Amino acid sequence: MTDTLIVGGGTAGCVLAARLSENPDHTVRLLEAGRLWRAPDGFPAELLDATSLPVGADAPWLWRYPVTLSDAGVAGNIVRGKVIGGSGAVNGSYFVRATAADFEAWSRELDSSKTWSFDSVLPAYCRSERDVDFGDHPWHGRSGPIPVRRSANPAPLSEQFATACAAVGFPAIPDLNANADAHGVGAVPCNIEDGRRVSTASGYLLPALSRPNLTVQEATTVVRIRFRGMRAIGVDVMHDDRTETIWADHIVLSAGAIESAALLLRSGVGDAEHLRALDIPVVHPAPVGAWFTDHPEIGLEYRLDAPEQATVPLEYVLELDDIEIRPYTVAFTPGVQRLGIALMRPQSAGVLRLRSADPAIPPAIEHRYLSAEHDRTRLRDAVATAAQVLHRMSAQSRTDPMPRPSKTADAWLHANLATSQHLSGTCRMGGADDDRAVVDELCRVHGLTGLSVIDLSVVPVPLSRGPQATTVMIAENMADHRSRDGGGRTSPRL
Ligand SMILES: Cc1cc2nc3c(=O)[nH]c(=O)nc-3n(C[C@H](O)[C@H](O)[C@H](O)COP(=O)(O)OP(=O)(O)OC[C@H]3O[C@@H](n4cnc5c(N)ncnc54)[C@H](O)[C@@H]3O)c2cc1C
């Protein structure tokens, strides 16, 4: 029987599979719903090309979800990677750490436990990276599996943005991953090498594939978790239109914040009333999907008299504590550029529920963006700052200016609303007496044994930076906890 069965070979799942299988006495099985290629050169060119996001209407490697972004009825669509490497195989390659303030907030959710303090997690961030610009500096790693670099030759648009930020009075931040709480403009650290996106699949998993104690199955979708009493003992999977049950000593869900939550709910772990309404037998009541957070983004479109240049989608950002302003280098419409203004610590929270017990039907996802007055105020202020920067760039705005009175300005915010696709927290972490918590501080599902969630689902606070590097860190940190426990066949603490 498998010691650890990991559901989902995405950003977190690939890290865990590689790290846990370093112990030859520990058998690891990774199940991924999407395709696997066994060498980086085998990946389709679109997945490797870091200059654009391979998320077009025909892309075959995506989960797609209709969502409601706000109560004003703003609808949207979001995607996640359904391929080895998960969302990290299709994303913008922006690899930046969360701030010390984020980890203070996270630790407060755990009664000031030190497991997720900034000092405790820093070694895991460092282990993950091979920073080619700052690897020799304190706070950095130079031998980890993920190459991290900033654009050596930024596009003219990015340079104009950085110059405009300086002219408005914002300082330069040389290293966004070291000055954890700094305000100002800085070059984006990216997980790329030779123009290629390096996901945790190519960085961590592929080099480990030859280990005899690691099995990876592609095109295998887990549809339900099996329990004996309160112990998780296996999973039902679909593979080539056949169903099968796979048994394991310990099951780790790393299916991402949407699918890990949906899987728990379909398996009977969730709000009892909601599950009964869908005829799902209740195994254990838990607030799965009752809260999530994501970064709302307002888009300002503009034209700029500057040559376009193929590069990573985002080379510079302006960080203003809870606001991130992003001059995307990729034109969403030919000739039209976009400035994204994201609220990184929103108070509005979303809800995820099942529509049906049928795994083929995607869950209902309501972001409830802009429902808190605080969020609307912060975004109104941020749009005014962004307009100043655009003015300094001599950009020609294509978006109608935000009107002044706050009521009409709010309608304008709704009309220009989008999402950063950073959904997290559906299985949030907290103490046993926290009625919002699904997992404990070591990612084990409260009230059940043999079952953990290790991915972006567990983060209990909004992260004020993009979540990719932190998802890698979470998996590194939990794998390390396990190995410090002795790394034996069974895994009492994971
Ligand atoms: C288009 C896009 C752009 C983004 N850009 C950035 C960026 O530039 N920087 C940044 O910091 N963040 C970015 N993000 C967010 C970031 O990529 C994700 O938050 C992060 O990768 C999540 O990691 P995860 O391990 O939680 O989930 P994922 O990486 O999504 O992994 C989940 C894996 O589980 C598999 N899976 C799901 N359900 C099942 C099942 N039932 N059975 C078997 N396998 C299953 C999936 O196929 C997938 O491989 C972006 C996200 C998207 C979608």
mmCIF file of C-alpha atoms in Angstrom, residues 232-417:
data_model
loop_
_atom_site.group_PDB
_atom_site.id
_atom_site.type_symbol
_atom_site.label_atom_id
_atom_site.label_comp_id
_atom_site.label_asym_id
_atom_site.label_seq_id
_atom_site.Cartn_x
_atom_site.Cartn_y
_atom_site.Cartn_z
ATOM 1 C CA ALA A 232 -9.487 8.409 5.137
ATOM 2 C CA ILE A 233 -8.363 5.129 3.584
ATOM 3 C CA GLY A 234 -8.415 5.617 -0.174
ATOM 4 C CA VAL A 235 -9.773 7.418 -3.204
ATOM 5 C CA ASP A 236 -12.056 6.542 -6.117
ATOM 6 C CA VAL A 237 -10.523 7.586 -9.418
ATOM 7 C CA MET A 238 -11.606 7.839 -13.058
ATOM 8 C CA HIS A 239 -9.003 6.807 -15.620
ATOM 9 C CA ASP A 240 -9.798 6.018 -19.271
ATOM 10 C CA ASP A 241 -13.528 5.947 -18.407
ATOM 11 C CA ARG A 242 -12.872 3.257 -15.814
ATOM 12 C CA THR A 243 -13.275 3.680 -12.069
ATOM 13 C CA GLU A 244 -10.874 2.222 -9.564
ATOM 14 C CA THR A 245 -10.192 2.570 -5.844
ATOM 15 C CA ILE A 246 -6.653 3.261 -4.678
ATOM 16 C CA TRP A 247 -5.826 2.661 -1.011
ATOM 17 C CA ALA A 248 -3.245 4.597 0.963
ATOM 18 C CA ASP A 249 -1.964 5.099 4.471
ATOM 19 C CA HIS A 250 -2.189 8.900 4.196
ATOM 20 C CA ILE A 251 -3.995 11.054 1.639
ATOM 21 C CA VAL A 252 -2.919 14.614 0.833
ATOM 22 C CA LEU A 253 -5.180 16.846 -1.222
ATOM 23 C CA SER A 254 -3.143 19.198 -3.417
ATOM 24 C CA ALA A 255 -5.834 19.730 -6.026
ATOM 25 C CA GLY A 256 -5.864 23.539 -5.618
ATOM 26 C CA ALA A 257 -8.217 25.812 -3.700
ATOM 27 C CA ILE A 258 -11.212 24.996 -5.913
ATOM 28 C CA GLU A 259 -10.868 21.255 -6.471
ATOM 29 C CA SER A 260 -9.518 20.308 -3.009
ATOM 30 C CA ALA A 261 -12.600 21.956 -1.492
ATOM 31 C CA ALA A 262 -14.966 20.428 -4.065
ATOM 32 C CA LEU A 263 -13.481 16.975 -3.431
ATOM 33 C CA LEU A 264 -13.925 17.266 0.331
ATOM 34 C CA LEU A 265 -17.543 18.394 -0.146
ATOM 35 C CA ARG A 266 -18.370 15.579 -2.597
ATOM 36 C CA SER A 267 -16.841 13.132 -0.108
ATOM 37 C CA GLY A 268 -19.100 14.283 2.741
ATOM 38 C CA VAL A 269 -16.829 16.779 4.528
ATOM 39 C CA GLY A 270 -18.587 20.141 4.647
ATOM 40 C CA ASP A 271 -21.638 21.997 5.852
ATOM 41 C CA ALA A 272 -24.087 19.227 6.817
ATOM 42 C CA GLU A 273 -27.213 21.021 5.573
ATOM 43 C CA HIS A 274 -25.628 21.824 2.204
ATOM 44 C CA LEU A 275 -24.463 18.219 1.776
ATOM 45 C CA ARG A 276 -27.856 16.713 2.711
ATOM 46 C CA ALA A 277 -29.584 18.998 0.194
ATOM 47 C CA LEU A 278 -27.408 17.333 -2.467
ATOM 48 C CA ASP A 279 -27.976 13.795 -1.077
ATOM 49 C CA ILE A 280 -24.329 13.498 -0.062
ATOM 50 C CA PRO A 281 -23.901 11.399 3.117
ATOM 51 C CA VAL A 282 -22.213 13.510 5.804
ATOM 52 C CA VAL A 283 -18.912 12.084 7.053
ATOM 53 C CA HIS A 284 -17.825 15.119 9.036
ATOM 54 C CA PRO A 285 -19.260 18.648 9.315
ATOM 55 C CA ALA A 286 -16.666 21.315 8.431
ATOM 56 C CA PRO A 287 -16.701 24.887 7.012
ATOM 57 C CA VAL A 288 -15.219 23.827 3.651
ATOM 58 C CA GLY A 289 -15.674 26.587 1.047
ATOM 59 C CA ALA A 290 -17.397 28.889 3.557
ATOM 60 C CA TRP A 291 -14.678 31.535 3.136
ATOM 61 C CA PHE A 292 -12.180 32.344 0.476
ATOM 62 C CA THR A 293 -10.229 35.377 -0.573
ATOM 63 C CA ASP A 294 -8.944 36.540 -3.953
ATOM 64 C CA HIS A 295 -7.455 39.765 -5.276
ATOM 65 C CA PRO A 296 -9.966 41.947 -7.147
ATOM 66 C CA GLU A 297 -8.406 43.804 -10.039
ATOM 67 C CA ILE A 298 -9.537 46.932 -11.837
ATOM 68 C CA GLY A 299 -8.295 47.215 -15.413
ATOM 69 C CA LEU A 300 -7.341 50.510 -17.038
ATOM 70 C CA GLU A 301 -6.770 50.231 -20.781
ATOM 71 C CA TYR A 302 -4.424 52.570 -22.632
ATOM 72 C CA ARG A 303 -2.311 53.049 -25.722
ATOM 73 C CA LEU A 304 1.370 53.895 -25.507
ATOM 74 C CA ASP A 305 3.729 55.121 -28.156
ATOM 75 C CA ALA A 306 6.391 52.504 -27.458
ATOM 76 C CA PRO A 307 7.607 49.486 -29.406
ATOM 77 C CA GLU A 308 6.091 46.200 -28.243
ATOM 78 C CA GLN A 309 8.586 43.565 -27.178
ATOM 79 C CA ALA A 310 7.968 39.912 -26.319
ATOM 80 C CA THR A 311 8.843 39.426 -22.667
ATOM 81 C CA VAL A 312 7.255 38.019 -19.513
ATOM 82 C CA PRO A 313 3.673 39.277 -18.960
ATOM 83 C CA LEU A 314 4.718 41.420 -15.980
ATOM 84 C CA GLU A 315 8.195 42.907 -15.449
ATOM 85 C CA TYR A 316 7.623 45.676 -12.910
ATOM 86 C CA VAL A 317 5.097 46.287 -10.152
ATOM 87 C CA LEU A 318 4.313 49.172 -7.877
ATOM 88 C CA GLU A 319 3.707 47.892 -4.329
ATOM 89 C CA LEU A 320 1.715 50.129 -1.977
ATOM 90 C CA ASP A 321 1.147 47.838 1.017
ATOM 91 C CA ASP A 322 -2.339 46.501 0.179
ATOM 92 C CA ILE A 323 -2.348 47.713 -3.440
ATOM 93 C CA GLU A 324 -0.379 46.300 -6.360
ATOM 94 C CA ILE A 325 -0.271 48.147 -9.697
ATOM 95 C CA ARG A 326 0.705 45.964 -12.661
ATOM 96 C CA PRO A 327 1.722 47.253 -16.101
ATOM 97 C CA TYR A 328 1.100 44.112 -18.158
ATOM 98 C CA THR A 329 3.397 43.806 -21.141
ATOM 99 C CA VAL A 330 1.015 41.470 -22.969
ATOM 100 C CA ALA A 331 -1.630 43.306 -25.022
ATOM 101 C CA PHE A 332 -5.081 41.889 -24.205
ATOM 102 C CA THR A 333 -6.428 43.537 -27.417
ATOM 103 C CA PRO A 334 -3.908 44.283 -30.222
ATOM 104 C CA GLY A 335 -2.286 47.672 -29.581
ATOM 105 C CA VAL A 336 -4.139 48.216 -26.300
ATOM 106 C CA GLN A 337 -2.253 47.818 -23.022
ATOM 107 C CA ARG A 338 -3.685 47.201 -19.595
ATOM 108 C CA LEU A 339 -2.752 48.482 -16.163
ATOM 109 C CA GLY A 340 -4.059 46.175 -13.446
ATOM 110 C CA ILE A 341 -4.874 47.709 -10.057
ATOM 111 C CA ALA A 342 -5.244 44.930 -7.520
ATOM 112 C CA LEU A 343 -6.446 45.099 -3.933
ATOM 113 C CA MET A 344 -4.182 42.652 -2.120
ATOM 114 C CA ARG A 345 -5.820 42.582 1.326
ATOM 115 C CA PRO A 346 -9.532 42.726 0.609
ATOM 116 C CA GLN A 347 -12.033 42.418 3.444
ATOM 117 C CA SER A 348 -14.778 41.065 1.166
ATOM 118 C CA ALA A 349 -14.747 37.262 1.186
ATOM 119 C CA GLY A 350 -16.179 34.713 -1.206
ATOM 120 C CA VAL A 351 -18.033 31.412 -0.916
ATOM 121 C CA LEU A 352 -17.653 28.127 -2.808
ATOM 122 C CA ARG A 353 -20.445 25.523 -2.834
ATOM 123 C CA LEU A 354 -21.278 22.446 -4.865
ATOM 124 C CA ARG A 355 -24.109 22.706 -7.393
ATOM 125 C CA SER A 356 -24.331 18.923 -7.607
ATOM 126 C CA ALA A 357 -22.748 15.756 -6.268
ATOM 127 C CA ASP A 358 -21.726 14.992 -9.862
ATOM 128 C CA PRO A 359 -17.946 15.597 -10.235
ATOM 129 C CA ALA A 360 -18.480 16.713 -13.837
ATOM 130 C CA ILE A 361 -20.436 19.798 -12.688
ATOM 131 C CA PRO A 362 -18.179 22.653 -11.529
ATOM 132 C CA PRO A 363 -18.887 24.230 -8.133
ATOM 133 C CA ALA A 364 -20.659 27.573 -7.708
ATOM 134 C CA ILE A 365 -18.057 30.266 -6.941
ATOM 135 C CA GLU A 366 -19.139 33.686 -5.661
ATOM 136 C CA HIS A 367 -16.307 36.148 -5.076
ATOM 137 C CA ARG A 368 -18.508 38.866 -3.514
ATOM 138 C CA TYR A 369 -15.893 41.454 -4.503
ATOM 139 C CA LEU A 370 -16.474 45.073 -3.444
ATOM 140 C CA SER A 371 -19.063 44.131 -0.816
ATOM 141 C CA ALA A 372 -16.979 45.816 1.934
ATOM 142 C CA GLU A 373 -16.898 49.634 1.878
ATOM 143 C CA HIS A 374 -13.205 49.421 2.869
ATOM 144 C CA ASP A 375 -12.425 47.613 -0.414
ATOM 145 C CA ARG A 376 -14.282 50.140 -2.554
ATOM 146 C CA THR A 377 -12.528 53.052 -0.817
ATOM 147 C CA ARG A 378 -9.072 51.512 -1.234
ATOM 148 C CA LEU A 379 -9.671 50.765 -4.908
ATOM 149 C CA ARG A 380 -11.035 54.243 -5.624
ATOM 150 C CA ASP A 381 -7.859 55.744 -4.098
ATOM 151 C CA ALA A 382 -5.664 53.298 -5.997
ATOM 152 C CA VAL A 383 -7.301 54.102 -9.329
ATOM 153 C CA ALA A 384 -6.510 57.785 -8.729
ATOM 154 C CA THR A 385 -2.834 56.883 -8.063
ATOM 155 C CA ALA A 386 -2.693 54.676 -11.167
ATOM 156 C CA ALA A 387 -4.158 57.491 -13.302
ATOM 157 C CA GLN A 388 -1.318 59.742 -12.087
ATOM 158 C CA VAL A 389 1.277 57.166 -13.178
ATOM 159 C CA LEU A 390 -0.393 56.720 -16.593
ATOM 160 C CA HIS A 391 -0.406 60.479 -17.025
ATOM 161 C CA ARG A 392 3.366 60.557 -16.344
ATOM 162 C CA MET A 393 3.827 57.785 -18.920
ATOM 163 C CA SER A 394 2.075 59.996 -21.506
ATOM 164 C CA ALA A 395 -0.309 57.091 -22.107
ATOM 165 C CA GLN A 396 -3.577 57.652 -23.984
ATOM 166 C CA SER A 397 -6.312 56.272 -21.789
ATOM 167 C CA ARG A 398 -8.926 54.029 -23.427
ATOM 168 C CA THR A 399 -11.026 53.530 -20.299
ATOM 169 C CA ASP A 400 -13.538 56.220 -19.346
ATOM 170 C CA PRO A 401 -12.182 58.087 -16.309
ATOM 171 C CA MET A 402 -13.579 57.116 -12.922
ATOM 172 C CA PRO A 403 -16.343 59.585 -11.970
ATOM 173 C CA ARG A 404 -15.892 61.531 -8.732
ATOM 174 C CA PRO A 405 -18.989 61.011 -6.557
ATOM 175 C CA SER A 406 -18.417 57.735 -4.706
ATOM 176 C CA LYS A 407 -21.766 56.137 -5.713
ATOM 177 C CA THR A 408 -21.112 56.505 -9.440
ATOM 178 C CA ALA A 409 -17.450 55.677 -8.863
ATOM 179 C CA ASP A 410 -18.571 52.385 -7.306
ATOM 180 C CA ALA A 411 -20.694 51.578 -10.370
ATOM 181 C CA TRP A 412 -17.569 52.325 -12.449
ATOM 182 C CA LEU A 413 -15.524 49.922 -10.254
ATOM 183 C CA HIS A 414 -18.075 47.157 -10.878
ATOM 184 C CA ALA A 415 -18.000 47.872 -14.632
ATOM 185 C CA ASN A 416 -14.197 47.530 -14.751
ATOM 186 C CA LEU A 417 -13.890 44.644 -12.318
#
